[in-house]
Coordinates of C-alpha atoms in Angstrom, one line a residue:
X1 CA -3.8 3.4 29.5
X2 CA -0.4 3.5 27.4
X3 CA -0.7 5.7 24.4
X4 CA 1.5 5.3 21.0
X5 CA 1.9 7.4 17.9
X6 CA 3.1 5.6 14.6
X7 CA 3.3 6.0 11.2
X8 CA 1.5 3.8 8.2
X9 CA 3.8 5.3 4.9
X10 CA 2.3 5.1 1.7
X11 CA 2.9 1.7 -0.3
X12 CA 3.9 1.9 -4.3
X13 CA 3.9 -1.0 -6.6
X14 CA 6.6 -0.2 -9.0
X15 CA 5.4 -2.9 -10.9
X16 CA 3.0 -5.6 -10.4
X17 CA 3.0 -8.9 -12.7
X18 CA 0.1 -11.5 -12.8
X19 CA 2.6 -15.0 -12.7
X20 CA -0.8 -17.2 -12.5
X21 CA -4.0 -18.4 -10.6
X22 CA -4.5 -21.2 -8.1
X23 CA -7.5 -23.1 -7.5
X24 CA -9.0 -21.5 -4.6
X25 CA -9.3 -18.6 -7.5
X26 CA -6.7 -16.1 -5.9
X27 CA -4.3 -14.4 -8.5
X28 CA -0.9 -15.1 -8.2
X29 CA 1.5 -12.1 -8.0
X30 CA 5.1 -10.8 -8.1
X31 CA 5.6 -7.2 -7.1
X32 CA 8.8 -4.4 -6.7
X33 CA 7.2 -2.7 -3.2
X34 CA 8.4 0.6 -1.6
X35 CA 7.0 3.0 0.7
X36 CA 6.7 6.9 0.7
X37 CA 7.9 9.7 3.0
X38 CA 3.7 10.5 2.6
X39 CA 2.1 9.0 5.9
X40 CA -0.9 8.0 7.6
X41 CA -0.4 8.9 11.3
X42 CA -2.0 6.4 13.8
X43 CA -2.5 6.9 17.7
X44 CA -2.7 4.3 19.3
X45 CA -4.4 3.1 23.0
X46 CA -3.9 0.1 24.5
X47 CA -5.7 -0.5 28.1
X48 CA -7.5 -3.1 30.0
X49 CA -10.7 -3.6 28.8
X50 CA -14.1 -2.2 30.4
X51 CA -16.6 -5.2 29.7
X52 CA -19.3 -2.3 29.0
X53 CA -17.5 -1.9 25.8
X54 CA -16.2 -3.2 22.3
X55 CA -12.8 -4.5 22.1
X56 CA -11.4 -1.6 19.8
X57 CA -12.7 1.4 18.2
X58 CA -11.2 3.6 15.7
X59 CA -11.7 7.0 14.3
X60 CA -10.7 8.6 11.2
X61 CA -9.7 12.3 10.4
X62 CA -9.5 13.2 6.6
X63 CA -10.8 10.5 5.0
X64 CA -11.8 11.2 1.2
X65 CA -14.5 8.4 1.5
X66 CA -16.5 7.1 4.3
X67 CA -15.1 4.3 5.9
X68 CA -16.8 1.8 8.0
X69 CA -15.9 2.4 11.5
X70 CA -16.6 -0.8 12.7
X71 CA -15.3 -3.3 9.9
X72 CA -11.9 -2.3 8.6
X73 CA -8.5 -3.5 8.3
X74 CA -7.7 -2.2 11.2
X75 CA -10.2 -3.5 13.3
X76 CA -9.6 -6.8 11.6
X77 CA -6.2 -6.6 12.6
X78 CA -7.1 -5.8 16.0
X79 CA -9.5 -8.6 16.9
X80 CA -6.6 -11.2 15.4
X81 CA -3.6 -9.8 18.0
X82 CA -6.0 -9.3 21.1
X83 CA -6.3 -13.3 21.0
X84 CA -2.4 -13.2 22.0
X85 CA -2.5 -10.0 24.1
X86 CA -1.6 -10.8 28.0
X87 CA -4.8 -9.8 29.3
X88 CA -8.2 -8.6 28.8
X89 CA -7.5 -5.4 26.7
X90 CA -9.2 -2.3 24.5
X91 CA -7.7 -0.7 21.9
X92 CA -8.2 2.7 20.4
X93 CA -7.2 4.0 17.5
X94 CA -7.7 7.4 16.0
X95 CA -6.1 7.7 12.2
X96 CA -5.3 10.8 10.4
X97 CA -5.3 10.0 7.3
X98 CA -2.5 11.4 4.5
X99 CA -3.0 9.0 2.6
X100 CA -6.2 8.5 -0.1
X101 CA -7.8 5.4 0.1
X102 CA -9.1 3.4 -3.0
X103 CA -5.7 4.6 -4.7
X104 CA -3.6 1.4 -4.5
X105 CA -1.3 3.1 -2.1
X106 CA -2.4 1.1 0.5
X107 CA -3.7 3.7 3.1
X108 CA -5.5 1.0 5.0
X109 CA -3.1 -2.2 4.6
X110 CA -0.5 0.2 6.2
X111 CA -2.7 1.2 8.5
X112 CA -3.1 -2.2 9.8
X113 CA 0.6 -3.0 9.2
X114 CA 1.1 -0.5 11.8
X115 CA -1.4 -1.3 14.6
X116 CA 0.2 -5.2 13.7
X117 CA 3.8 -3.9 14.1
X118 CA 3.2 -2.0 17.2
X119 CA 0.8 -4.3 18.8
X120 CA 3.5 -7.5 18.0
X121 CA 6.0 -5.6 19.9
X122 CA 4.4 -4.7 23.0
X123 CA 2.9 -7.7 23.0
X124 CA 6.0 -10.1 22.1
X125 CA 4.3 -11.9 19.5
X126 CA 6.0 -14.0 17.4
X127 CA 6.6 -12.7 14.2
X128 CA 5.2 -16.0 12.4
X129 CA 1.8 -15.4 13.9
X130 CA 2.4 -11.4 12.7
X131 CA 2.7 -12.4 9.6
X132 CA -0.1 -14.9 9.4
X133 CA -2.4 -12.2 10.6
X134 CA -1.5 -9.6 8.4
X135 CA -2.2 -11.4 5.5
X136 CA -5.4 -12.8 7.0
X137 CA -6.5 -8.9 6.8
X138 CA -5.2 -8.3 3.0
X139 CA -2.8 -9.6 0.7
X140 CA -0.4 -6.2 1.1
X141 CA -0.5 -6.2 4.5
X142 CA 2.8 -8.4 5.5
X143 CA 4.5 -6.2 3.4
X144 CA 3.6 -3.9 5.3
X145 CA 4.6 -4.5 8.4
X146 CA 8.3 -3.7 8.1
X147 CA 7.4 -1.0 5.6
X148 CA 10.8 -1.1 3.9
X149 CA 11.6 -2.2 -0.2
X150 CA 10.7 -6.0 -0.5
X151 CA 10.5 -8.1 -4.1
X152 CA 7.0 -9.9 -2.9
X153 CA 5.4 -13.2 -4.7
X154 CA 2.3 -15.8 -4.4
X155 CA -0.8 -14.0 -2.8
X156 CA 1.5 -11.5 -1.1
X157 CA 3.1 -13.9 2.0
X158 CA 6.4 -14.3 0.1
X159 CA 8.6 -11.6 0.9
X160 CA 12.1 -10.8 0.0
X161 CA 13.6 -7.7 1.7
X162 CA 15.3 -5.4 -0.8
X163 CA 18.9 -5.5 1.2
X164 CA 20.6 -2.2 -0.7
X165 CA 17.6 0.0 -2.9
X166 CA 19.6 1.6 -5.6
X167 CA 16.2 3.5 -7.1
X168 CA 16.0 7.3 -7.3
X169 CA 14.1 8.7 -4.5
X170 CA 11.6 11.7 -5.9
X171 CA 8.2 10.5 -6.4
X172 CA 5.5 12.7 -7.3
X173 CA 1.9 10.6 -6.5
X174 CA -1.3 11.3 -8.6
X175 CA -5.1 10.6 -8.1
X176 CA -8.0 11.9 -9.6
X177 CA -10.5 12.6 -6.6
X178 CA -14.1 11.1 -5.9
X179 CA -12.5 7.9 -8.4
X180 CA -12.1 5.0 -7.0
X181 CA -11.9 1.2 -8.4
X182 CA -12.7 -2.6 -6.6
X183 CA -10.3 -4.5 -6.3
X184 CA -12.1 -7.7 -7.3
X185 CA -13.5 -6.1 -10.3
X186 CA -10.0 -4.8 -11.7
X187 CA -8.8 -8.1 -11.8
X188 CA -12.2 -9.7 -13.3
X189 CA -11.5 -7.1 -16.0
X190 CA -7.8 -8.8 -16.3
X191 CA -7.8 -11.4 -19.6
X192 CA -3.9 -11.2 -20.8
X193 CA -1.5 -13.8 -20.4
X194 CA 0.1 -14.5 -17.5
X195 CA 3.5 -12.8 -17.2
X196 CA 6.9 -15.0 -17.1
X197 CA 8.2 -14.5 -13.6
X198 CA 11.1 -13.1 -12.6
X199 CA 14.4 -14.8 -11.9
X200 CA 15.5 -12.7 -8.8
X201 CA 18.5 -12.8 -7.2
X202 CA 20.8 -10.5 -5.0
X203 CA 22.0 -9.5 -8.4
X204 CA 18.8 -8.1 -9.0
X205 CA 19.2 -4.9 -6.8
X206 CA 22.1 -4.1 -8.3
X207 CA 20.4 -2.9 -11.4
X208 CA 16.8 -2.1 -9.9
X209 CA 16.2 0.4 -12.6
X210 CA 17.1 -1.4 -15.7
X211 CA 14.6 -3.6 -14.6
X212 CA 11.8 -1.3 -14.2
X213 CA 12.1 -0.4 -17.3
X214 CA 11.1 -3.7 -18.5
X215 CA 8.5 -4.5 -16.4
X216 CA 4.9 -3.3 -16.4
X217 CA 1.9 -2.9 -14.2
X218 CA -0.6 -5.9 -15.7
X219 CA -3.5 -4.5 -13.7
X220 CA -3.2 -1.5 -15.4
X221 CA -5.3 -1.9 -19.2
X222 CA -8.2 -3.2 -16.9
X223 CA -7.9 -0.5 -14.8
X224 CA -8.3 2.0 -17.6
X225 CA -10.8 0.2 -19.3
X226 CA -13.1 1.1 -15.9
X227 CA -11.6 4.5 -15.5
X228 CA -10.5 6.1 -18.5
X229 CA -8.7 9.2 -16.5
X230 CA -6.0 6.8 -15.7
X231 CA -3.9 7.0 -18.5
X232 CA -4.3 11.2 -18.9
X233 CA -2.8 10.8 -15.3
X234 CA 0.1 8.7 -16.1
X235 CA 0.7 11.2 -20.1
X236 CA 0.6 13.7 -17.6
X237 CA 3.1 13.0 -15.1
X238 CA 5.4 11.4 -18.6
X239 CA 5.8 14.8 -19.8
X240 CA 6.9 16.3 -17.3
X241 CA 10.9 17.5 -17.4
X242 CA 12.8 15.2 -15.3
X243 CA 10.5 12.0 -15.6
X244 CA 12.1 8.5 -15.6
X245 CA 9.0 6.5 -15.3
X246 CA 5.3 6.5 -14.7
X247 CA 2.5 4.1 -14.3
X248 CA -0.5 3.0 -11.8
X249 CA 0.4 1.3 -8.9
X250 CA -1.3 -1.6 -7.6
X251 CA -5.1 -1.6 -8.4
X252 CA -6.2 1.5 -7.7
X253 CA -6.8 5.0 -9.7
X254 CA -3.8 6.5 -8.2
X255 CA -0.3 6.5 -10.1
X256 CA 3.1 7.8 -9.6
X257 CA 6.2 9.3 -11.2
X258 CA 9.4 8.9 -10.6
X259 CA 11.7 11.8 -11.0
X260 CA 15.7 12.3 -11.5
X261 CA 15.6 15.0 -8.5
X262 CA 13.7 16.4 -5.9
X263 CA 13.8 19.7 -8.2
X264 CA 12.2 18.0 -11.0
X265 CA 9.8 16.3 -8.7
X266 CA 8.2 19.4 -6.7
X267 CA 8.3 21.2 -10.2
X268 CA 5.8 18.3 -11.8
X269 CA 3.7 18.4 -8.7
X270 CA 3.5 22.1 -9.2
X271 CA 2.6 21.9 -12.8
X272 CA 0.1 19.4 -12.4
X273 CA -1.8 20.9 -9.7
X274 CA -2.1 23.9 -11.6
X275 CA -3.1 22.3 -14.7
X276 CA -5.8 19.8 -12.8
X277 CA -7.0 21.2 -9.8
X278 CA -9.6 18.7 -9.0
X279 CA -6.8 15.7 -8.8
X280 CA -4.7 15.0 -5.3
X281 CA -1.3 15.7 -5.8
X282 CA 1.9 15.0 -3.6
X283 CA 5.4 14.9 -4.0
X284 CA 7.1 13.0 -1.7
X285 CA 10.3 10.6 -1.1
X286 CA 11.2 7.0 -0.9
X287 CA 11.9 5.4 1.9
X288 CA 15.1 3.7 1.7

């Protein structure tokens, strides 16, 4: 049995804009992604398969909520790539988890981002069919894979890699504990107008901030409307000395702060902890 340790970073929407809604009923998106120095850590075992048992199993260490051990995106991810594995195979895969789910920092689409990654290289399977997969298991999933800056559209299957990421790096992430939101029911709470998309170009990196700046999480009024805590997290992490930007990423609880140094960013973190011991706090980096 060949054994494999990885990583599944943490994944940030710097902003996230609703651009429409097709007819099948899924939303439409544009989205700045990056991922965090903060990681899941995933072992991986890949051996022939004992017909006694299941075709994977997975365990997870850490976890803030239950997780259903047997329906997941991992697993999902799992039964999709051992249709093109060589021969009959198990996986295993124990997950420490870093990361909190039910954040929007998509602890379990990276997880399976990972396991597809991995998997698609051992297994020399074509990238297309990676890609095809991973958004069969979620929407932030082929983002995933690759796990580096990408400007993403549609339903999350158009990517365009961020070639030269001129953002600062500190980060400081924030979520109140034992909150979580659905997915499906943040955006049912969505009733604004649909946002004007972007014109992107290789221009666009070039001024990655400015642009921030005049973008905006759409997700994130509905998201407060179910959780009100949302926006003391995101005051919170504004006042801080050295912010450049906060807001909620994705549709989860969780939010994050950018910071003009890792100085300023380890000092918030500090601050915050102190001043609201019952939210998970991290600092961390971009990946870049």
């Amino acid at each position: 049995m060949e054994s494999f340790c990885v990583k599944a970073p943490a994944k940030i929407n710097l902003f996230l804009h609703i651009i429409n809604r097709e007819e099948r009923g899924y939303h439409l998106i544009e989205s700045l992604v990056v991922f965090a120095k903060l990681s899941n850590f995933l072992e991986i075992k890949v051996g022939e398969k004992n017909f006694r048992y299941d075709n994977s199993t997975v365990e997870f260490v850490n976890s803030e909520f239950r997780i259903n051990y047997r329906y997941n995106t991992i697993t999902r991810a799992v039964s999709l790539l051992l249709r093109h594995a060589p021969v009959r195979t198990k996986v295993t895969v124990k997950v420490v988890k870093n990361v909190p789910i039910a954040a929007g920092f998509g602890s379990g689409s990276s997880d399976a981002g990972a396991v597809i990654r991995m998997l698609g290289e051992l297994w020399n399977i074509d990238r297309q069919f990676l890609n095809d997969i991973a958004l069969s298991v979620g929407a932030d999933v082929p983002a995933s894979i690759d796990s580096k800056p990408v400007f993403v559209r549609g339903v999350g299957e158009e990517l365009c890699p961020i070639k030269q990421c001129s953002l600062p790096t500190s980060l400081v992430l924030v979520k109140p504990k034992k909150k979580f939101l659905n997915t499906s029911e943040v955006f049912s709470k969505y009733k604004e107008d649909f946002s004007q998309p972007i014109k992107w170009s290789d221009n666009t990196e070039e001024n990655l901030l400015e642009l921030l700046k005049e973008t905006k999480n759409d997700l994130q009024e509905a998201a407060i409307s179910l959780v009100p805590e949302i926006q003391n997290v995101i005051s919170t992490l504004e006042s801080q000395e050295g912010s450049i930007l906060s807001r909620m990423s994705g549709s989860g609880v969780g939010c994050f702060g950018m910071f003009d140094s890792e100085e300023s960013a380890k000092a918030a973190a500090a601050n915050i902890k102190k001043e609201y011991p019952e939210w998970w706090v991290c600092d961390t980096e971009l990946m870049v």
